Short mmCIF file of C-alpha atoms in Angstrom, two decimals:
data_model
loop_
_atom_site.label_atom_id
_atom_site.label_comp_id
_atom_site.label_asym_id
_atom_site.label_seq_id
_atom_site.Cartn_x
_atom_site.Cartn_y
_atom_site.Cartn_z
CA MET A 852 108.01 123.13 78.97
CA VAL A 853 103.42 123.37 80.78
CA ALA A 854 103.60 125.93 83.28
CA ARG A 855 104.06 124.06 86.82
CA MET A 856 101.47 124.19 89.44
CA THR A 857 102.43 127.12 91.83
CA ALA A 858 99.44 126.61 94.72
CA ALA A 859 100.20 124.16 97.80
CA PRO A 860 100.69 121.83 97.95
CA THR A 861 105.01 122.12 97.01
CA PHE A 862 106.22 120.16 94.70
CA SER A 863 110.33 118.56 95.20
CA ASP A 864 111.42 118.64 91.73
CA ASP A 865 110.92 115.47 90.61
CA GLN A 866 106.83 115.75 91.02
CA ALA A 867 107.07 119.34 89.83
CA GLU A 868 108.67 117.17 86.63
CA ALA A 869 105.80 114.25 86.24
CA TRP A 870 103.42 117.23 86.69
CA ASP A 871 104.58 119.29 83.55
CA ARG A 872 104.45 115.91 81.91
CA VAL A 873 101.02 114.64 82.64
CA ALA A 874 100.15 118.05 81.73
CA GLU A 875 101.43 118.13 78.34
CA ALA A 876 99.84 115.29 77.71
CA LEU A 877 96.32 116.44 78.73
CA ALA A 878 96.82 119.44 76.89
CA ASP A 879 97.54 117.03 73.99
CA ALA A 880 93.80 115.80 74.68
CA GLY A 881 92.51 119.38 74.83
CA ILE A 882 92.54 119.88 78.17
CA ASP A 883 94.85 123.49 79.61
CA LEU A 884 95.57 123.07 83.38
CA VAL A 885 97.27 126.32 82.89
CA GLU A 886 94.56 127.99 81.83
CA SER A 887 91.73 125.69 82.99
CA THR A 888 90.23 125.34 79.73
CA LEU A 889 88.39 122.18 77.65
CA MET A 890 88.65 121.52 74.25
CA PRO A 891 87.31 118.82 72.73
CA ASP A 892 89.75 115.71 72.51
CA GLY A 893 91.68 115.90 68.83
CA GLY A 894 91.89 111.81 69.18
CA GLY A 895 94.42 109.57 70.12
CA SER A 896 95.47 107.49 73.18
CA ARG A 897 98.03 108.24 75.94
CA VAL A 898 99.64 106.13 78.56
CA LEU A 899 101.64 107.37 81.14
CA ALA A 900 103.18 105.77 84.55
CA VAL A 901 103.90 108.10 87.33
CA ILE A 902 105.71 105.25 89.60
CA GLY A 903 107.83 105.69 92.93
CA LYS A 904 108.02 103.72 95.91
CA ALA A 905 106.20 104.26 99.15
CA GLY A 906 106.22 107.59 100.47
CA SER A 907 107.33 109.43 97.28
CA GLY A 908 104.53 111.26 96.67
CA LYS A 909 102.24 109.94 94.05
CA THR A 910 98.95 110.33 95.77
CA MET A 911 99.95 113.64 96.74
CA LEU A 912 100.39 114.50 93.30
CA LEU A 913 97.05 112.15 91.92
CA ALA A 914 95.20 114.32 94.38
CA ALA A 915 96.34 117.54 92.85
CA LEU A 916 95.51 116.39 89.11
CA PHE A 917 92.65 115.58 90.61
CA LYS A 918 91.67 119.16 91.76
CA ALA A 919 93.30 120.77 88.82
CA LEU A 920 90.99 119.17 86.72
CA GLU A 921 88.02 119.83 88.41
CA ALA A 922 88.59 123.15 88.48
CA ALA A 923 89.18 123.16 84.57
CA GLY A 924 85.42 122.21 84.27
CA VAL A 925 85.88 118.05 83.88
CA GLU A 926 83.11 116.31 85.18
CA ILE A 927 83.68 112.97 87.84
CA VAL A 928 82.77 110.18 86.99
CA SER A 929 81.92 108.48 89.66
CA GLY A 930 80.37 104.96 89.06
CA ASP A 931 77.57 105.55 91.19
CA PHE A 932 75.22 107.77 88.12
CA GLU A 933 75.67 109.14 84.90
CA GLY A 934 73.56 112.15 84.04
CA ARG A 935 72.93 113.41 80.28
CA LYS A 936 75.52 112.83 77.71
CA ARG A 937 77.21 115.73 76.12
CA LYS A 938 79.63 116.18 73.37
CA ASP A 939 81.53 118.20 74.87
CA LYS A 940 81.91 117.16 78.22
CA ARG A 941 85.53 116.11 79.23
CA THR A 942 85.10 113.72 81.72
CA LEU A 943 87.59 111.65 84.60
CA ALA A 944 87.46 108.21 86.78
CA ILE A 945 90.04 107.50 89.33
CA LEU A 946 89.89 103.96 89.98
CA ALA A 947 91.55 101.65 92.32
CA PRO A 948 91.90 97.69 91.99
CA THR A 949 90.05 97.53 95.47
CA ASN A 950 87.37 98.57 97.71
CA LYS A 951 90.28 99.33 100.52
CA ALA A 952 92.82 100.98 98.04
CA ALA A 953 89.70 102.93 96.94
CA SER A 954 88.35 104.00 100.58
CA VAL A 955 92.26 105.03 101.61
CA LEU A 956 91.91 107.59 98.32
CA ARG A 957 88.51 108.84 99.38
CA THR A 958 89.43 109.35 103.16
CA ARG A 959 91.99 111.77 101.59
CA GLY A 960 88.91 113.57 99.66
CA VAL A 961 89.82 112.18 96.03
CA PRO A 962 86.78 110.38 94.70
CA ALA A 963 87.44 107.02 93.60
CA THR A 964 86.14 103.70 92.80
CA THR A 965 86.43 100.01 92.18
CA ILE A 966 87.36 99.30 88.50
CA HIS A 967 84.44 97.04 88.74
CA ARG A 968 82.23 99.99 89.36
CA ILE A 969 83.32 102.04 86.15
CA LEU A 970 83.24 98.96 84.03
CA TYR A 971 79.38 98.73 84.88
CA THR A 972 76.98 101.66 84.95
CA PRO A 973 73.61 101.32 87.21
CA LEU A 974 70.20 101.44 85.66
CA TYR A 975 67.89 104.06 87.96
CA ASP A 976 64.30 103.82 87.68
CA PRO A 977 63.26 107.00 85.85
CA GLU A 978 61.39 108.91 88.43
CA TYR A 979 64.30 108.27 91.06
CA GLU A 980 66.72 109.18 87.78
CA ARG A 981 65.32 112.96 87.93
CA ILE A 982 66.48 113.49 91.66
CA ALA A 983 69.32 112.28 90.90
CA GLU A 984 70.02 114.53 88.19
CA TRP A 985 69.02 117.70 90.18
CA LEU A 986 71.47 116.32 93.02
CA ALA A 987 74.61 116.41 89.77
CA GLY A 988 73.06 120.36 88.93
CA GLN A 989 71.77 118.26 85.77
CA GLY A 990 68.19 119.27 86.35
CA ASP A 991 65.83 121.30 88.09
CA ARG A 992 64.29 120.51 91.74
CA PRO A 993 61.61 117.98 90.99
CA ASN A 994 58.47 118.28 92.43
CA VAL A 995 57.61 115.99 94.57
CA ASP A 996 53.93 115.97 94.20
CA MET A 997 54.47 115.27 90.47
CA LEU A 998 56.49 111.91 91.11
CA GLU A 999 55.52 108.29 91.31
CA ILE A 1000 56.70 107.49 94.81
CA GLY A 1001 54.96 107.26 97.79
CA GLY A 1002 56.17 108.76 100.99
CA LEU A 1003 58.80 110.93 99.44
CA THR A 1004 58.72 114.73 101.09
CA ASP A 1005 60.59 118.03 100.07
CA GLU A 1006 61.99 117.34 103.82
CA ALA A 1007 63.71 114.22 102.49
CA LEU A 1008 64.72 115.77 99.53
CA ASP A 1009 66.19 118.65 101.92
CA ARG A 1010 68.68 116.08 103.30
CA ALA A 1011 69.25 114.62 99.93
CA ARG A 1012 70.75 117.86 99.04
CA ALA A 1013 72.27 118.96 102.51
CA PHE A 1014 74.03 115.01 102.27
CA TYR A 1015 75.52 115.45 98.83
CA GLU A 1016 76.71 119.08 99.33
CA GLN A 1017 79.05 117.29 101.91
CA VAL A 1018 79.84 113.89 100.04
CA LYS A 1019 79.38 113.52 96.22
CA SER A 1020 77.81 109.71 96.25
CA ILE A 1021 73.91 109.83 94.69
CA PRO A 1022 73.55 106.54 96.58
CA ALA A 1023 74.03 107.37 99.90
CA ALA A 1024 71.95 110.92 99.95
CA LEU A 1025 68.95 109.32 98.34
CA ALA A 1026 69.77 106.86 100.91
CA ALA A 1027 69.67 109.66 103.76
CA ALA A 1028 66.25 110.89 101.98
CA GLY A 1029 65.43 107.65 103.25
CA LEU A 1030 65.11 105.35 99.88
CA ARG A 1031 66.89 101.69 99.29
CA GLY A 1032 69.24 100.87 96.58
CA SER A 1033 66.65 97.48 95.08
CA ASP A 1034 64.27 101.32 95.25
CA PHE A 1035 66.39 103.68 92.84
CA ILE A 1036 68.84 101.09 91.19
CA ARG A 1037 67.22 98.63 88.69
CA GLY A 1038 70.24 96.68 87.78
CA TRP A 1039 73.55 97.12 86.27
CA LYS A 1040 74.89 96.83 82.37
CA ARG A 1041 78.02 96.91 81.12
CA ARG A 1042 79.52 99.96 80.08
CA GLU A 1043 79.44 101.09 76.01
CA ASP A 1044 80.42 104.41 75.58
CA PRO A 1045 84.28 105.11 76.17
CA LEU A 1046 85.35 107.68 78.74
CA ASP A 1047 87.80 110.27 78.88
CA ILE A 1048 90.37 109.70 81.36
CA GLY A 1049 91.45 107.49 83.38
CA PHE A 1050 93.76 107.41 86.78
CA VAL A 1051 94.81 104.42 88.20
CA ASP A 1052 96.23 103.56 91.72
CA GLU A 1053 98.01 100.83 92.63
CA SER A 1054 98.68 99.82 89.33
CA SER A 1055 101.21 97.47 90.43
CA MET A 1056 98.32 95.36 90.70
CA LEU A 1057 96.66 95.61 87.51
CA ASP A 1058 97.14 92.42 84.81
CA GLU A 1059 97.25 92.30 81.05
CA ARG A 1060 93.52 91.89 81.14
CA GLN A 1061 92.37 94.42 82.96
CA PHE A 1062 94.89 97.13 81.28
CA ASP A 1063 93.53 95.82 77.97
CA ASP A 1064 90.23 96.85 78.88
CA LEU A 1065 91.03 100.20 80.65
CA ARG A 1066 93.18 101.19 77.55
CA GLU A 1067 89.89 100.38 75.45
CA LEU A 1068 87.98 102.36 77.69
CA PHE A 1069 90.10 105.41 78.18
CA SER A 1070 92.00 107.76 75.68
CA THR A 1071 94.37 108.83 78.21
CA LEU A 1072 95.43 106.58 80.79
CA ILE A 1073 97.02 107.60 83.44
CA LEU A 1074 98.92 104.88 86.23
CA PHE A 1075 100.13 105.51 89.60
CA GLY A 1076 102.11 101.92 90.75
CA ASP A 1077 104.97 101.26 93.33
CA PRO A 1078 107.92 99.20 91.39
CA ALA A 1079 108.76 97.66 94.64
CA GLN A 1080 105.35 95.76 95.33
CA LEU A 1081 104.59 92.32 94.02
CA ALA A 1082 103.78 91.58 90.29
CA PRO A 1083 100.26 89.74 89.90
CA VAL A 1084 100.78 86.15 90.41
CA ASN A 1085 100.77 84.97 86.95
CA GLN A 1086 102.89 87.80 85.13
CA SER A 1087 106.61 86.63 86.01
CA GLY A 1088 107.37 89.31 88.25
CA GLU A 1089 106.54 91.74 85.97
CA MET A 1090 104.27 94.70 85.95
CA VAL A 1091 102.02 96.28 83.39
CA PHE A 1092 103.73 99.43 83.65
CA GLU A 1093 107.01 97.92 83.22
CA ARG A 1094 106.52 97.25 79.56
CA LEU A 1095 106.42 101.16 78.77
CA SER A 1096 108.72 103.08 77.08
CA ASP A 1097 111.23 105.18 79.29
CA LYS A 1098 109.57 108.44 77.89
CA ARG A 1099 106.44 106.98 79.08
CA LYS A 1100 107.23 106.59 82.68
CA LEU A 1101 107.68 109.62 85.54
CA VAL A 1102 109.70 107.83 88.06
CA LEU A 1103 109.20 110.15 91.83
CA HIS A 1104 112.69 109.39 93.69
CA ARG A 1105 112.41 111.70 96.62
CA ILE A 1106 110.90 110.54 99.50
CA HIS A 1107 107.92 113.13 101.66
CA ARG A 1108 108.67 111.37 105.29
CA GLN A 1109 106.27 112.98 107.82
CA SER A 1110 107.64 116.57 109.70
CA ASP A 1111 108.81 113.71 113.00
CA ASP A 1112 109.76 111.15 110.60
CA ASN A 1113 108.01 107.53 109.37
CA PRO A 1114 110.20 104.83 111.08
CA ILE A 1115 107.58 102.44 109.28
CA LEU A 1116 108.81 103.93 105.76
CA ASP A 1117 112.08 103.95 107.13
CA LEU A 1118 112.32 100.36 107.14
CA ALA A 1119 110.33 99.76 104.58
CA HIS A 1120 113.04 101.48 102.10
CA ALA A 1121 115.97 99.71 103.94
CA LEU A 1122 115.47 97.01 101.98
CA SER A 1123 116.87 98.70 99.09
CA ASP A 1124 120.02 98.25 100.28
CA ASP A 1125 121.82 94.66 98.23
CA ALA A 1126 123.59 94.07 101.34
CA LEU A 1127 121.24 94.34 103.68
CA THR A 1128 120.39 90.61 104.90
CA PHE A 1129 117.20 89.62 106.74
CA GLU A 1130 119.80 89.42 110.15
CA ARG A 1131 120.65 92.32 110.26
CA PHE A 1132 116.94 93.90 109.04
CA GLU A 1133 115.56 92.31 112.43
CA ARG A 1134 117.92 93.99 114.45
CA MET A 1135 116.77 97.12 112.62
CA ILE A 1136 113.47 96.67 113.35
CA GLU A 1137 114.41 95.69 117.47
CA GLU A 1138 116.06 98.77 117.25
CA PHE A 1139 113.13 100.96 116.12
CA ALA A 1140 110.78 98.96 118.23
CA ARG A 1141 112.61 100.00 121.33
CA ASN A 1142 112.75 104.17 120.40
CA ASP A 1143 109.43 104.28 118.52
CA PRO A 1144 105.72 103.16 119.49
CA ARG A 1145 104.88 102.76 116.10
CA VAL A 1146 107.00 99.93 115.68
CA VAL A 1147 106.43 96.94 117.97
CA TRP A 1148 108.98 93.94 118.24
CA ALA A 1149 105.62 91.43 119.16
CA GLU A 1150 106.27 87.62 120.43
CA ARG A 1151 102.93 86.41 119.60
CA VAL A 1152 100.07 87.67 117.68
CA GLU A 1153 97.16 89.54 118.53
CA SER A 1154 94.06 87.91 117.50
CA ASP A 1155 92.04 90.99 119.08
CA LEU A 1156 93.60 93.19 115.97
CA MET A 1157 92.72 89.62 113.61
CA ALA A 1158 89.22 90.52 113.32
CA ARG A 1159 89.71 93.49 111.14
CA SER A 1160 93.26 93.47 109.83
CA PRO A 1161 94.48 90.30 108.90
CA VAL A 1162 98.01 89.15 110.36
CA LEU A 1163 99.93 89.31 106.75
CA VAL A 1164 101.93 85.78 106.21
CA TRP A 1165 103.77 84.21 103.09
CA ARG A 1166 102.83 80.21 103.26
CA ASN A 1167 99.38 79.32 102.59
CA ALA A 1168 99.76 76.59 105.37
CA THR A 1169 100.72 79.50 107.77
CA ARG A 1170 97.20 81.25 107.08
CA ILE A 1171 95.36 77.81 107.47
CA ARG A 1172 97.34 77.49 110.55
CA LEU A 1173 96.70 81.05 111.96
CA ILE A 1174 92.99 81.37 111.03
CA GLN A 1175 92.39 77.58 113.19
CA ALA A 1176 93.97 79.18 116.16
CA PHE A 1177 91.51 82.52 115.64
CA ARG A 1178 88.79 80.50 115.29
CA ALA A 1179 89.78 78.77 118.24
CA ALA A 1180 90.93 81.54 120.43
CA HIS A 1181 86.87 82.96 120.14
CA GLY A 1182 85.71 79.79 121.00
CA ALA A 1183 83.98 79.66 116.89
CA PRO A 1184 82.04 76.11 116.81
CA ALA A 1185 82.98 74.00 113.91
CA ASP A 1186 79.89 74.52 112.01
CA GLN A 1187 79.50 77.52 111.71
CA LEU A 1188 80.55 81.09 111.74
CA LEU A 1189 80.67 83.90 114.50
CA PRO A 1190 79.08 87.60 113.67
CA GLY A 1191 82.07 89.40 113.13
CA GLU A 1192 84.48 86.95 112.22
CA PRO A 1193 86.22 88.08 108.48
CA LEU A 1194 85.76 86.87 105.33
CA ILE A 1195 87.93 87.11 101.73
CA CYS A 1196 86.06 87.02 98.39
CA ASP A 1197 87.43 84.41 96.75
CA GLY A 1198 85.26 84.79 93.58
CA ILE A 1199 81.78 84.74 91.75
CA GLU A 1200 80.58 80.99 91.46
CA LEU A 1201 77.43 81.74 88.77
CA PRO A 1202 76.87 80.11 85.56
CA LEU A 1203 76.60 82.91 82.42
CA LYS A 1204 72.48 82.91 82.48
CA HIS A 1205 72.75 84.51 85.48
CA ARG A 1206 75.31 86.85 84.50
CA LYS A 1207 73.31 89.95 85.96
CA LYS A 1208 72.90 88.82 89.40
CA ARG A 1209 77.22 88.89 89.07
CA ILE A 1210 76.82 92.03 87.69
CA ASP A 1211 74.84 93.44 90.95
CA LEU A 1212 77.56 91.60 93.45
CA GLU A 1213 80.58 93.05 91.87
CA ALA A 1214 79.56 96.29 91.54
CA ARG A 1215 78.17 96.22 95.08
CA GLY A 1216 82.00 95.47 95.74
CA LEU A 1217 81.77 91.77 96.06
CA ILE A 1218 84.52 90.72 93.55
CA LYS A 1219 87.47 88.87 93.87
CA GLY A 1220 90.09 90.05 97.35
CA ALA A 1221 87.26 91.67 98.62
CA GLN A 1222 87.73 91.82 102.62
CA VAL A 1223 84.08 91.05 104.23
CA ILE A 1224 82.82 90.98 107.68
CA TYR A 1225 80.23 88.36 108.22
CA LEU A 1226 76.79 89.76 110.15
CA GLY A 1227 74.68 86.19 110.90
CA PRO A 1228 73.19 84.55 108.26
CA GLY A 1229 70.64 85.51 105.78
CA LYS A 1230 66.68 84.87 105.26
CA LYS A 1231 66.99 81.83 102.96
CA PRO A 1232 69.35 79.05 103.38
CA GLY A 1233 72.63 79.23 102.14
CA PHE A 1234 72.30 83.35 102.04
CA SER A 1235 74.52 85.59 104.71
CA ARG A 1236 74.72 89.43 105.60
CA LEU A 1237 77.98 90.81 104.90
CA HIS A 1238 79.69 94.29 105.66
CA VAL A 1239 82.16 94.74 102.06
CA MET A 1240 85.10 96.80 103.90
CA GLY A 1241 86.09 100.02 102.06
CA ALA A 1242 82.69 99.57 100.08
CA GLU A 1243 80.40 102.93 99.96
CA ASP A 1244 77.34 100.73 100.79
CA PRO A 1245 79.04 97.97 102.59
CA ARG A 1246 75.96 96.26 103.77
CA LEU A 1247 73.84 93.54 101.73
CA SER A 1248 73.07 89.79 101.55
CA ALA A 1249 73.97 87.11 99.00
CA ALA A 1250 73.65 83.55 98.46
CA SER A 1251 77.69 82.17 100.07
CA ILE A 1252 79.78 79.47 99.82
CA ILE A 1253 81.98 79.73 103.18
CA LYS A 1254 85.09 78.01 102.74
CA ILE A 1255 86.86 77.27 105.57
CA GLU A 1256 90.26 75.37 104.99
CA LEU A 1257 91.63 73.02 107.86
CA PRO A 1258 95.24 71.99 108.25
CA ASP A 1259 96.87 68.90 106.51
CA GLN A 1260 93.21 68.23 104.55
CA GLU A 1261 92.83 69.19 100.76
CA GLU A 1262 89.08 69.81 100.81
CA PRO A 1263 87.87 73.07 102.94
CA PHE A 1264 85.25 72.77 105.74
CA ILE A 1265 81.76 74.20 104.18
CA PRO A 1266 79.60 75.21 107.09
CA TYR A 1267 77.63 77.40 104.84
CA ALA A 1268 76.89 76.81 101.25
CA ALA A 1269 73.97 77.98 98.45
CA ARG A 1270 74.41 76.28 95.43
CA MET A 1271 75.84 78.93 93.81
CA GLY A 1272 76.64 82.65 94.57
CA ALA A 1273 79.78 84.19 96.56
CA ALA A 1274 82.60 82.24 97.58
CA PHE A 1275 84.55 82.94 100.61
CA LEU A 1276 87.74 82.20 102.76
CA HIS A 1277 87.74 83.30 106.03
CA GLY A 1278 89.99 86.32 106.32
CA ALA A 1279 92.05 86.33 109.76
CA ALA A 1280 94.83 85.46 107.79
CA VAL A 1281 95.46 86.44 104.16
CA THR A 1282 99.29 85.80 102.21
CA ILE A 1283 100.89 89.21 101.72
CA HIS A 1284 100.15 88.98 97.80
CA LYS A 1285 96.53 89.26 98.08
CA ALA A 1286 97.21 92.27 100.88
CA GLN A 1287 98.83 94.37 97.81
CA GLY A 1288 96.33 97.46 97.59
CA SER A 1289 94.67 97.66 101.34
CA GLN A 1290 95.71 99.50 104.40
CA TRP A 1291 95.46 99.09 108.18
CA GLU A 1292 96.41 100.99 111.02
CA ASN A 1293 98.29 98.11 112.53
CA VAL A 1294 99.79 95.66 110.85
CA GLN A 1295 100.96 92.34 111.84
CA VAL A 1296 103.63 90.86 109.86
CA PHE A 1297 104.35 86.87 110.28
CA ALA A 1298 108.14 87.28 110.51
CA PRO A 1299 109.06 83.40 110.64
CA ASP A 1300 107.29 82.98 107.20
CA LEU A 1301 109.87 85.71 105.76
CA TYR A 1302 112.45 83.71 106.98
CA ALA A 1303 111.77 80.46 105.73
CA ALA A 1304 111.39 82.80 102.24
CA PHE A 1305 114.90 84.05 103.16
CA ARG A 1306 116.28 80.72 103.36
CA ALA A 1307 114.69 79.57 100.09
CA GLY A 1308 116.87 81.83 98.51
CA ARG A 1309 114.30 83.12 95.74
CA VAL A 1310 114.63 86.13 93.77
CA GLU A 1311 111.92 87.53 91.69
CA ALA A 1312 112.52 90.72 89.19
CA GLY A 1313 116.64 90.22 90.52
CA ILE A 1314 115.27 91.39 94.27
CA PRO A 1315 115.08 88.54 97.08
CA LEU A 1316 111.30 87.37 97.52
CA TRP A 1317 111.69 87.65 101.05
CA LYS A 1318 112.37 91.78 100.82
CA ARG A 1319 109.73 91.99 98.34
CA LEU A 1320 107.25 90.06 100.80
CA ALA A 1321 108.93 92.06 103.72
CA TYR A 1322 108.92 95.69 101.55
CA VAL A 1323 104.54 94.80 100.98
CA ALA A 1324 103.86 93.59 104.01
CA ILE A 1325 105.52 96.71 106.07
CA THR A 1326 103.95 99.09 103.82
CA ARG A 1327 100.42 97.71 104.55
CA ALA A 1328 100.78 99.79 108.15
CA GLU A 1329 99.37 103.07 108.17
CA GLN A 1330 99.83 103.94 111.67
CA ARG A 1331 101.99 100.70 113.62
CA LEU A 1332 103.65 97.80 112.89
CA LEU A 1333 103.66 94.52 114.52
CA TRP A 1334 106.68 92.26 113.53
CA VAL A 1335 105.59 88.80 114.78
CA THR A 1336 108.72 86.58 115.76
CA ARG A 1337 106.77 83.56 117.23
CA ALA A 1338 104.01 81.15 116.48
CA ARG A 1339 101.85 82.05 119.65
CA LEU A 1340 98.71 83.70 119.92
CA ALA A 1341 97.60 86.00 122.48
CA ARG A 1342 93.85 85.16 123.96
CA PRO A 1343 90.79 87.78 122.62
CA ALA A 1344 90.41 90.82 125.33
CA ALA A 1345 86.76 90.25 124.01
CA PRO A 1346 84.25 88.67 121.93
CA LEU A 1347 84.29 89.06 118.62
CA SER A 1348 81.56 91.91 117.40
CA ILE A 1349 79.96 93.98 114.71
CA ASP A 1350 79.26 96.97 117.18
CA ASP A 1351 81.95 98.84 115.24
CA LEU A 1352 80.87 98.48 111.61
CA LYS A 1353 78.71 101.35 110.53
CA PRO A 1354 75.23 100.30 109.54
CA GLY A 1355 74.85 102.08 106.28
CA ALA A 1356 72.43 102.15 103.68
CA ALA A 1357 70.27 99.15 103.48
CA PRO A 1358 70.74 96.14 101.71
CA LEU A 1359 69.70 95.43 98.43
CA ARG A 1360 67.35 92.80 98.10
CA LEU A 1361 69.77 89.82 96.02
CA GLU A 1362 67.87 87.38 98.02
CA ALA A 1363 64.87 87.58 95.57
CA GLU A 1364 66.94 86.87 92.83
CA ASP A 1365 68.33 83.24 94.40
CA PRO A 1366 69.09 80.95 91.08
#
């Protein structure tokens, strides 16, 4: 048995066992976490899954493994820059299915990126690549007088270096030097060379095609997932890690609560009681709400919260009605969007001949399910300026097809539409399925929909559907859960705004490639 990690954090028995099993797999791949030594991979492929419910310590274990691999000399593949290839290099990529899930890990010091950003690699202008290699410790400091970059100074390079030492992002560091993404990234290409080790968080969201892509790309793949969440819609209630043999599944049983307890996690784990009915569960929520401000028994939806964290619902009809109520409460005109309205990317509608543009958008975070805030119209008809929530470089301008769904109408109203581009639905309310992988400080759950699921009596993978829905919805809340019991909407206390969104780097000039 590989020796267990003794430095902080302190592991529970099941975490320590999972650590040992992962360390054994890494040792088989030539990485010794005990001695912090690296050897070439001897070949073969390895897939393990670390599974456990919310609060069981999956993220804590992932972060500790990342730090141990980094200390051993494994290089982190971030998705924004890769230096010169070396035969002896060992690499680690930490992935999540969505920008929001990746950003949650980044706030905890784990350099995560999205699966799309690893499937594609950026193409740097050669002059800027010299700066990137220097920042990444793979080259000497460039002489600004020898670079064909107008206006670049030594002071700007110093700013880039200082920024990179704080945040390991090459594009953000170059932006700190006054450079734009459209200056130094010339495009993106599908990754051709395989990678080494991959950690995948929120792996309950993976479908079979993504799983196959990742197994082809990584020789060692570790999945971190929650078996109590909802499986992808097209997989009959089964998650990809559930098909692994028992010896490849590492189960975390113990729930690690905060020192002052966590009522949100308590509610989530109460759902595992087979005897729990919907009525008893609601009485439990009422009792928690009387004693802890982190749980709120709400008789109406808070429209102000909907601008940044959607109401979570089960039924599409409920979602559409809540969106219409939100827009009406903010006085949004029927034929246009207001800056600050939330959107959800519904896919990219581009033909194969515009594959490069699709890759550009996906690599910037505009993938299906991405949460976006509308900033205003772009410079050309049909274009929109957008802020991609959770993306490292969040601002861009893109050809848009924006669909506003209306109650009792099959076809949506389209206030803006380019001939082709990124398609969007309104995001003030989303289904619980689409909310997986995301977290918000405040989460509103529309309880009448869960009651409807309870009355329907549906079962998924042996568990009542209403319990799965409630579990996923509740565990999206980081700080406060609002259990909304009535179909009422509170009036907004303030108009929609984009003042809370940091400007970030200047947007890429995607308008130049309007098909």
